[in-house]
Amino acid sequence: MNDKTNFAVIGSGFAGLSAAAYLAKAGYQVDVIEKNATIGGRARQLNTNNGYLFDMGPSWYWMPEVFEKFFADFGYKPSDFYELKQLDPGFSVVFGDDDVMAVPADFNALCQLFESIETGSVAQLKLFLAEAAYKYKTGMDKLVYKPGLSLTEFWDWDLFKGVFKLQVFTAFSKHVRKFFKNPRLIALMEFPVLFLGAMPEDTPALYSLMNYAGLQLGTWYPKGGFGKIIEGMQEVCKAQGVKFFTNTAVTSIKVANNRVSAIVTANDTRAYDGVIAAADYHHVEEKLLEPPFRNYQESYWDKRVMAPSSLIFYLGITRKINRLDHHTLFFDADLKQHAQEIYKEPQWPSKPLFYVCCPSKTDDTVAPAGHENLFILMPLAPGIEDNDDLREKYFNLIMDRLEHFSGVAIRQHLDYKQSYCINDFVADYNSYKGNAYGLANTLMQTANLKPSISNRRIGNLFYAGQLTVPGPGVPPSIISGKVSAQQLIKYSTKNK
């Protein structure tokens, strides 16, 4: 291998950092080019001048073995970079003023909770999770590390034998209702797909693997927030010589002889031997590449089912709020109606579900003593109107319900307030339609049916992140970076 082989990674979120680390480990010189002032993509942090530290995006630490596997590939452990704590309860679900389901970390306690809600449901829960465990193990061992470039990738006897057990062609909603009748248990099982995917009836039952991740593998928290994971991944990159260029927006990708030849930024033009685009896939295609070199036309993107955008509030509160847990989901409204208003009839919701993260319950470094750090998220249809008046209207709607539930006049104790919504996702990440999570996990957007990880017209350009394989979420993004790096290394080795 030529020591001067030089690769660029566009974007420094989880996928970009993962790709850069694996490329550098293989001996290549790697530059990470980031448009924003700080690295981390959606996992950037907001550090206020009055003592609050907010994770701006991801807040659920599920599938811990994916993080362990990443760091182990470079001779590290997560504990070399951050302290991990299992949450107990993992999360709570609010169905009404006096109807709160706290989901315990201990499985026996979880079984007792289910039985107290629906007689006979313990046996059903164990069956459900046994099936979900099979999907999780098969998915993690056999599916998510595949590049999705050919159907021959799935010519695997174990996969073939288990294809029906994976339930790719069964609806998630139908699958859940085979096991449980109580609407609260159904809502508990369906919440991950609402916040990260599509309508439960449009999501393959394969994704019950998410229930296994949340209910059996546990919900965790890295002290100091998700920014600590980003810092750890950046340290891994830097230890291998990766260079970082922030405040550097890419304006175009130059192509010669069906290969990337250079990247143009506002500052300069640099020659590269290969590129991984870990920025927004649609933006890269529509804004950085000339039409002959794009995988997809605009009409293709317009037909994709996007996962939700979000209205987010970062709030500093000058007192404690006792009734909140680290993760609290407010399902005191109709889940089906809110999902309908995200996916079927896109509009601002009439009575939204929302989620509150209060990391100061677990971590005394994210807020001043005696204060609370609140991250509030309301799932929202991508691509709809976003303005300050709408944000304020929904802030007060959410606050009315949160103050009623908590018994605390939160608005009277505000020490910090900032909103984040569709327009910000577009401005900061060039996010297609302002989406927060990427593509919805529908049957027609699974595995090889996702946008290709490989540019079909440019041999040394590959994509990574939530709009390609394996899909949305932090662990899949880390995996996506590794898979795209492997493809670029394979191409470079073959064509050196």
Coordinates of C-alpha atoms in Angstrom, one line a residue:
M1 CA 0.0 0.0 0.0
N2 CA 1.2 3.5 -0.9
D3 CA 1.9 5.4 2.4
K4 CA 0.6 8.5 0.7
T5 CA -2.9 7.2 0.0
N6 CA -5.1 9.8 1.5
F7 CA -8.8 9.5 2.3
A8 CA -11.4 12.0 3.4
V9 CA -14.4 11.5 5.6
I10 CA -17.1 14.1 5.3
G11 CA -18.9 14.6 8.6
S12 CA -17.9 13.8 12.1
G13 CA -20.9 12.1 13.7
F14 CA -20.7 8.5 15.0
A15 CA -20.6 7.1 11.4
G16 CA -17.8 9.5 10.3
L17 CA -15.7 8.9 13.4
S18 CA -16.1 5.1 13.1
A19 CA -15.1 5.2 9.4
A20 CA -12.1 7.4 10.0
A21 CA -10.9 5.1 12.8
Y22 CA -11.0 2.0 10.7
L23 CA -9.4 3.6 7.7
A24 CA -6.6 4.9 9.8
K25 CA -6.1 1.5 11.5
A26 CA -5.6 0.0 8.0
G27 CA -2.7 2.4 7.5
Y28 CA -4.3 5.2 5.4
Q29 CA -3.9 8.9 6.0
V30 CA -7.4 10.2 6.9
D31 CA -8.8 13.7 7.1
V32 CA -12.2 14.3 8.7
I33 CA -13.9 17.4 7.3
E34 CA -16.7 18.9 9.4
K35 CA -18.9 21.9 8.6
N36 CA -19.7 22.8 12.2
A37 CA -17.4 24.3 14.8
T38 CA -17.3 21.1 16.9
I39 CA -17.3 17.5 16.0
G40 CA -20.0 15.0 16.9
G41 CA -22.8 15.6 14.4
R42 CA -26.1 15.1 16.1
A43 CA -24.3 14.1 19.3
R44 CA -22.7 17.5 19.8
Q45 CA -23.1 19.0 23.2
L46 CA -24.4 22.4 24.3
N47 CA -22.4 23.9 27.2
T48 CA -24.1 27.0 28.6
N49 CA -22.4 29.8 30.6
N50 CA -24.5 29.1 33.6
G51 CA -23.5 25.5 34.3
Y52 CA -25.6 23.3 32.1
L53 CA -24.3 20.6 29.7
F54 CA -26.9 19.3 27.3
D55 CA -26.6 16.4 24.9
M56 CA -28.1 17.9 21.8
G57 CA -29.3 14.7 20.2
P58 CA -28.9 11.0 21.2
S59 CA -29.7 10.2 24.8
W60 CA -30.5 6.4 24.9
Y61 CA -27.5 4.1 25.4
W62 CA -28.7 0.8 24.1
M63 CA -26.8 -2.2 22.7
P64 CA -23.7 -1.7 24.8
E65 CA -21.8 -4.5 23.1
V66 CA -21.6 -2.4 19.9
F67 CA -19.6 0.3 21.7
E68 CA -17.5 -2.3 23.4
K69 CA -16.8 -4.0 20.0
F70 CA -15.8 -0.6 18.5
F71 CA -13.3 0.3 21.2
A72 CA -12.0 -3.3 21.5
D73 CA -11.0 -3.2 17.8
F74 CA -8.5 -0.5 18.7
G75 CA -7.3 -2.0 22.0
Y76 CA -9.5 0.0 24.3
K77 CA -12.6 -0.4 26.5
P78 CA -15.4 2.1 26.9
S79 CA -14.3 2.6 30.6
D80 CA -11.0 4.1 29.2
F81 CA -13.1 7.1 28.1
Y82 CA -16.3 7.3 30.2
E83 CA -18.0 5.8 33.2
L84 CA -21.1 3.7 32.3
K85 CA -24.1 3.4 34.6
Q86 CA -27.1 1.1 34.2
L87 CA -30.3 3.0 34.8
D88 CA -32.9 1.6 37.2
P89 CA -35.6 2.1 36.3
G90 CA -34.4 2.0 32.7
F91 CA -37.2 4.4 31.8
S92 CA -40.8 5.3 32.9
V93 CA -44.0 5.6 30.9
V94 CA -46.7 8.0 32.0
F95 CA -50.2 7.0 31.0
G96 CA -52.0 9.4 33.4
D97 CA -51.5 11.4 36.6
D98 CA -51.6 8.3 38.8
D99 CA -50.7 5.7 36.2
V100 CA -46.9 5.5 35.7
M101 CA -45.1 2.4 34.6
A102 CA -41.5 2.3 35.9
V103 CA -39.6 -0.3 33.8
P104 CA -37.1 -2.0 36.2
A105 CA -33.6 -3.1 35.3
D106 CA -34.1 -6.5 37.0
F107 CA -35.8 -9.0 34.8
N108 CA -37.7 -10.7 37.7
A109 CA -39.0 -7.4 38.7
L110 CA -40.0 -6.7 35.1
C111 CA -41.9 -10.0 35.1
Q112 CA -43.8 -9.0 38.3
L113 CA -44.7 -5.7 36.7
F114 CA -46.1 -7.4 33.6
E115 CA -48.1 -9.9 35.7
S116 CA -49.6 -7.1 37.8
I117 CA -50.9 -5.4 34.6
E118 CA -52.1 -8.5 32.7
T119 CA -52.5 -11.9 34.2
G120 CA -50.6 -14.5 32.4
S121 CA -48.4 -12.0 30.6
V122 CA -45.1 -13.3 32.2
A123 CA -45.2 -16.4 30.1
Q124 CA -46.0 -14.3 27.0
L125 CA -43.2 -11.8 27.8
K126 CA -40.6 -14.7 28.0
L127 CA -41.8 -16.1 24.7
F128 CA -41.8 -12.6 23.1
L129 CA -38.2 -11.9 24.3
A130 CA -36.9 -15.3 23.4
E131 CA -38.0 -14.6 19.8
A132 CA -36.6 -11.1 20.0
A133 CA -33.3 -12.4 21.4
Y134 CA -33.0 -14.7 18.3
K135 CA -33.6 -11.7 16.0
Y136 CA -31.2 -9.6 17.9
K137 CA -28.4 -12.3 17.9
T138 CA -29.0 -13.1 14.2
G139 CA -29.3 -9.4 13.3
M140 CA -26.1 -8.5 15.1
D141 CA -24.1 -11.5 14.0
K142 CA -25.4 -12.0 10.4
L143 CA -27.1 -8.9 9.1
V144 CA -26.0 -5.5 10.3
Y145 CA -22.3 -5.8 9.2
K146 CA -23.3 -6.6 5.6
P147 CA -22.9 -3.8 3.1
G148 CA -26.2 -4.5 1.3
L149 CA -24.7 -4.5 -2.1
S150 CA -25.8 -8.0 -3.3
L151 CA -28.5 -10.6 -2.5
T152 CA -25.7 -13.1 -2.4
E153 CA -24.7 -11.7 1.0
F154 CA -27.8 -13.4 2.4
W155 CA -26.8 -16.9 1.0
D156 CA -26.1 -18.1 4.5
W157 CA -27.6 -21.4 5.7
D158 CA -28.3 -20.0 9.2
L159 CA -30.2 -17.0 7.8
F160 CA -32.0 -19.2 5.3
K161 CA -33.1 -21.6 8.1
G162 CA -34.3 -18.7 10.3
V163 CA -35.8 -16.4 7.7
F164 CA -39.4 -17.0 9.0
K165 CA -38.3 -16.6 12.6
L166 CA -36.9 -13.1 11.7
Q167 CA -40.4 -12.1 10.7
V168 CA -39.4 -9.5 8.1
F169 CA -42.8 -9.8 6.4
T170 CA -44.9 -9.7 9.6
A171 CA -46.2 -6.3 10.9
F172 CA -44.8 -5.2 14.3
S173 CA -48.2 -4.2 15.6
K174 CA -49.8 -7.5 14.7
H175 CA -46.8 -9.4 16.3
V176 CA -47.1 -7.5 19.6
R177 CA -50.9 -8.1 19.8
K178 CA -50.3 -11.8 19.5
F179 CA -48.7 -11.7 22.9
F180 CA -50.3 -8.9 24.8
K181 CA -53.9 -7.5 25.2
N182 CA -53.4 -4.7 27.7
P183 CA -53.0 -1.3 25.9
R184 CA -50.3 -0.2 28.3
L185 CA -48.1 -3.2 27.6
I186 CA -48.7 -2.8 23.8
A187 CA -47.7 0.9 24.1
L188 CA -44.6 -0.1 26.0
M189 CA -43.6 -2.5 23.3
E190 CA -44.4 -0.1 20.4
F191 CA -42.7 3.0 21.6
P192 CA -39.2 2.4 20.1
V193 CA -40.7 2.2 16.6
L194 CA -42.7 5.4 17.0
F195 CA -39.7 7.4 18.1
L196 CA -37.2 5.8 15.6
G197 CA -39.2 4.4 12.7
A198 CA -42.6 4.2 11.2
M199 CA -46.2 3.3 12.1
P200 CA -46.1 0.0 14.0
E201 CA -48.3 -1.6 11.4
D202 CA -45.7 -0.6 8.7
T203 CA -42.7 -1.8 10.6
P204 CA -41.4 -5.4 10.3
A205 CA -41.7 -7.5 13.4
L206 CA -38.0 -8.1 13.0
Y207 CA -37.6 -4.9 15.0
S208 CA -38.8 -6.5 18.2
L209 CA -35.1 -6.9 18.6
M210 CA -35.2 -3.3 19.9
N211 CA -37.5 -4.6 22.8
Y212 CA -34.8 -7.2 23.6
A213 CA -32.2 -4.5 23.7
G214 CA -34.2 -2.2 25.9
L215 CA -35.8 -4.6 28.3
Q216 CA -33.1 -7.3 28.6
L217 CA -29.8 -5.8 27.8
G218 CA -30.7 -2.7 29.8
T219 CA -30.6 1.1 29.4
W220 CA -27.3 2.7 30.2
Y221 CA -25.9 6.2 30.6
P222 CA -22.3 7.5 30.0
K223 CA -21.4 10.0 32.8
G224 CA -20.8 13.4 31.2
G225 CA -23.3 12.5 28.4
F226 CA -22.9 11.2 24.8
G227 CA -20.2 13.8 24.2
K228 CA -17.9 11.6 26.2
I229 CA -18.4 8.8 23.6
I230 CA -17.6 11.3 20.8
E231 CA -14.5 12.4 22.7
G232 CA -13.4 8.8 23.1
M233 CA -13.9 8.0 19.4
Q234 CA -12.0 11.2 18.5
E235 CA -9.1 10.1 20.8
V236 CA -9.0 6.7 19.0
C237 CA -8.8 8.5 15.7
K238 CA -6.1 10.9 16.7
A239 CA -4.0 8.1 18.2
Q240 CA -3.8 6.8 14.6
G241 CA -3.0 10.1 13.0
V242 CA -6.4 11.2 11.8
K243 CA -6.6 15.0 11.2
F244 CA -9.7 17.0 11.9
F245 CA -10.9 20.1 10.0
T246 CA -13.8 21.9 11.6
N247 CA -15.7 25.0 10.3
T248 CA -15.0 23.5 6.9
A249 CA -18.1 23.0 4.7
V250 CA -17.6 20.9 1.6
T251 CA -19.0 22.7 -1.5
S252 CA -18.3 20.1 -4.1
I253 CA -16.7 16.8 -4.9
K254 CA -14.6 16.7 -8.0
V255 CA -14.6 13.6 -10.2
A256 CA -12.2 12.4 -12.9
N257 CA -12.4 9.1 -14.7
N258 CA -15.3 7.9 -12.5
R259 CA -13.2 8.4 -9.3
V260 CA -13.2 11.1 -6.7
S261 CA -10.2 13.3 -7.4
A262 CA -10.6 16.1 -4.9
I263 CA -12.8 17.8 -2.4
V264 CA -13.6 21.5 -2.6
T265 CA -14.3 23.5 0.5
A266 CA -14.7 27.2 1.1
N267 CA -11.1 27.3 2.1
D268 CA -9.3 25.2 -0.5
T269 CA -9.3 22.2 -2.8
R270 CA -7.6 19.0 -1.7
A271 CA -6.8 15.9 -3.7
Y272 CA -8.0 12.5 -2.2
D273 CA -7.7 8.9 -3.2
G274 CA -11.1 8.0 -1.8
V275 CA -14.0 9.5 0.2
I276 CA -16.6 8.3 2.7
A277 CA -19.6 10.7 2.8
A278 CA -20.9 10.5 6.4
A279 CA -22.9 13.7 5.9
D280 CA -26.5 13.7 4.8
Y281 CA -26.7 11.3 1.9
H282 CA -29.3 13.4 0.0
H283 CA -27.3 16.6 0.5
V284 CA -24.1 14.9 -0.8
E285 CA -25.9 13.7 -3.9
E286 CA -27.9 16.9 -4.7
K287 CA -25.4 19.6 -3.7
L288 CA -21.9 18.1 -3.9
L289 CA -22.1 15.9 -7.0
E290 CA -22.9 16.7 -10.6
P291 CA -26.1 14.9 -11.9
P292 CA -24.3 12.2 -13.9
F293 CA -22.7 10.9 -10.7
R294 CA -25.7 10.7 -8.4
N295 CA -27.2 7.3 -7.3
Y296 CA -30.7 8.7 -7.1
Q297 CA -32.9 11.4 -8.5
E298 CA -34.9 13.8 -6.4
S299 CA -38.1 11.9 -7.1
Y300 CA -36.5 8.8 -5.4
W301 CA -35.9 10.7 -2.2
D302 CA -39.3 12.3 -2.2
K303 CA -40.8 8.8 -2.1
R304 CA -38.8 7.6 0.9
V305 CA -40.5 7.2 4.2
M306 CA -38.5 9.3 6.6
A307 CA -38.3 8.7 10.4
P308 CA -39.5 11.7 12.4
S309 CA -38.0 15.0 12.9
S310 CA -38.2 16.4 16.4
L311 CA -39.1 19.6 18.4
I312 CA -36.5 19.7 21.2
F313 CA -36.2 22.0 24.2
Y314 CA -33.1 22.3 26.3
L315 CA -34.1 23.6 29.7
G316 CA -32.2 24.5 32.8
I317 CA -34.4 24.5 36.0
T318 CA -33.4 26.1 39.3
R319 CA -35.0 23.3 41.5
K320 CA -35.5 19.6 41.5
I321 CA -38.4 17.8 39.9
N322 CA -39.1 14.7 42.0
R323 CA -41.6 12.8 39.7
L324 CA -39.3 12.6 36.8
D325 CA -36.9 9.7 36.1
H326 CA -33.8 9.8 33.9
H327 CA -36.0 8.8 30.9
T328 CA -39.8 9.5 31.1
L329 CA -42.1 8.9 28.2
F330 CA -45.4 10.7 28.2
F331 CA -48.0 8.4 26.6
D332 CA -50.9 10.2 28.2
A333 CA -52.3 10.7 24.7
D334 CA -53.3 8.6 21.7
L335 CA -50.2 7.0 20.3
K336 CA -52.0 6.0 17.1
Q337 CA -53.2 9.5 16.4
H338 CA -49.8 11.1 16.9
A339 CA -48.2 8.4 14.7
Q340 CA -50.9 9.2 12.0
E341 CA -50.0 12.9 12.2
I342 CA -46.3 12.0 11.6
Y343 CA -46.5 9.4 8.9
K344 CA -49.9 9.5 7.2
E345 CA -51.2 13.0 7.4
P346 CA -48.1 15.1 8.1
Q347 CA -49.0 18.0 10.5
W348 CA -48.2 19.4 13.9
P349 CA -49.8 17.0 16.3
S350 CA -53.1 17.7 17.9
K351 CA -52.2 16.0 21.2
P352 CA -48.6 14.9 21.1
L353 CA -46.7 12.3 22.9
F354 CA -43.4 13.5 24.2
Y355 CA -40.2 12.4 26.0
V356 CA -38.3 14.0 28.8
C357 CA -34.7 13.2 29.6
C358 CA -33.5 14.4 33.0
P359 CA -29.8 13.3 33.1
S360 CA -29.2 15.4 36.3
K361 CA -31.0 12.5 38.1
T362 CA -28.0 10.4 37.4
D363 CA -25.2 12.8 36.7
D364 CA -24.3 15.8 38.9
T365 CA -21.9 17.2 36.3
V366 CA -24.6 18.3 33.8
A367 CA -26.4 21.0 36.0
P368 CA -25.6 23.2 39.0
A369 CA -26.2 21.7 42.4
G370 CA -29.9 21.6 43.2
H371 CA -30.9 22.2 39.6
E372 CA -32.3 20.0 36.9
N373 CA -31.2 19.5 33.2
L374 CA -34.2 18.8 31.0
F375 CA -34.1 17.6 27.4
I376 CA -37.7 17.5 26.0
L377 CA -38.4 15.8 22.6
M378 CA -41.6 15.7 20.7
P379 CA -41.6 13.5 17.5
L380 CA -42.7 15.5 14.5
A381 CA -43.4 14.9 10.8
P382 CA -40.3 15.9 8.7
G383 CA -40.6 18.6 6.0
I384 CA -43.5 20.6 7.6
E385 CA -43.5 24.3 8.6
D386 CA -41.3 25.3 11.5
N387 CA -41.3 28.8 13.1
D388 CA -40.9 30.4 16.5
D389 CA -44.7 30.8 17.1
L390 CA -45.3 27.1 16.6
R391 CA -42.4 26.2 18.8
E392 CA -43.7 28.4 21.6
K393 CA -47.2 27.1 21.2
Y394 CA -46.0 23.5 21.7
F395 CA -43.6 24.5 24.5
N396 CA -46.6 25.8 26.5
L397 CA -48.8 22.8 25.6
I398 CA -46.1 20.4 26.8
M399 CA -45.4 22.5 29.9
D400 CA -49.0 22.5 30.9
R401 CA -49.0 18.7 31.0
L402 CA -45.5 18.4 32.5
E403 CA -46.3 20.9 35.3
H404 CA -49.6 19.2 36.0
F405 CA -47.9 15.8 36.2
S406 CA -44.9 17.0 38.3
G407 CA -46.7 19.5 40.5
V408 CA -43.8 21.9 39.8
A409 CA -44.3 25.4 38.1
I410 CA -41.4 24.7 35.8
R411 CA -41.8 27.9 33.8
Q412 CA -41.3 29.9 36.9
H413 CA -37.9 28.2 37.6
L414 CA -36.4 28.4 34.1
D415 CA -32.7 29.3 34.2
Y416 CA -32.0 28.4 30.5
K417 CA -34.2 27.7 27.5
Q418 CA -33.4 26.9 23.9
S419 CA -35.4 25.2 21.2
Y420 CA -34.3 23.0 18.2
C421 CA -36.4 21.9 15.4
I422 CA -36.7 21.2 11.6
N423 CA -35.0 24.4 10.4
D424 CA -32.1 23.7 12.8
F425 CA -31.6 20.1 11.5
V426 CA -31.4 21.5 8.0
A427 CA -29.1 24.4 8.9
D428 CA -26.7 22.4 11.1
Y429 CA -26.7 19.0 9.3
N430 CA -28.1 19.6 5.8
S431 CA -30.7 17.1 7.0
Y432 CA -33.2 16.0 4.3
K433 CA -36.6 17.5 5.2
G434 CA -35.1 18.3 8.6
N435 CA -35.3 14.6 9.7
A436 CA -33.8 13.7 13.0
Y437 CA -33.3 9.9 12.6
G438 CA -32.9 9.0 9.0
L439 CA -35.1 6.5 7.1
A440 CA -38.0 4.8 8.7
N441 CA -37.6 1.0 9.2
T442 CA -40.3 -0.1 6.8
L443 CA -40.2 -3.4 4.9
M444 CA -39.3 -1.6 1.6
Q445 CA -36.5 0.3 3.3
T446 CA -34.8 -2.7 5.0
A447 CA -31.3 -4.1 4.2
N448 CA -30.6 -4.1 0.5
L449 CA -33.6 -1.8 -0.1
K450 CA -31.9 1.1 1.7
P451 CA -30.0 3.7 -0.3
S452 CA -26.8 2.0 -1.4
I453 CA -23.6 2.3 0.7
S454 CA -21.7 2.5 -2.6
N455 CA -21.8 5.1 -5.3
R456 CA -22.5 3.2 -8.5
R457 CA -20.8 5.6 -10.8
I458 CA -17.8 6.6 -8.7
G459 CA -15.6 3.7 -7.6
N460 CA -13.9 5.3 -4.6
L461 CA -17.0 7.0 -3.0
F462 CA -19.0 5.3 -0.3
Y463 CA -21.7 6.5 2.1
A464 CA -22.2 6.1 5.8
G465 CA -24.8 7.1 8.4
Q466 CA -28.5 6.9 9.1
L467 CA -29.7 7.1 5.5
T468 CA -27.9 3.9 4.4
V469 CA -27.3 0.5 5.9
P470 CA -27.8 -0.7 8.5
G471 CA -30.1 2.2 9.5
P472 CA -31.0 4.8 12.2
G473 CA -29.7 5.0 15.7
V474 CA -26.3 5.3 17.4
P475 CA -25.1 1.7 17.3
P476 CA -26.2 1.3 13.6
S477 CA -24.3 4.5 12.7
I478 CA -21.1 3.2 14.4
I479 CA -21.5 -0.1 12.4
S480 CA -22.2 1.9 9.2
G481 CA -18.9 3.6 9.5
K482 CA -17.0 0.4 9.9
V483 CA -18.8 -1.3 6.9
S484 CA -18.2 1.7 4.6
A485 CA -14.5 1.8 5.6
Q486 CA -14.2 -1.9 4.8
Q487 CA -15.7 -1.3 1.3
L488 CA -13.3 1.7 0.6
I489 CA -10.3 -0.4 1.8
K490 CA -11.4 -3.3 -0.4
Y491 CA -11.7 -1.0 -3.4
S492 CA -8.4 0.7 -2.8
T493 CA -6.6 -2.6 -2.3
K494 CA -8.0 -4.0 -5.5
N495 CA -7.3 -0.8 -7.6
K496 CA -4.0 0.4 -6.1

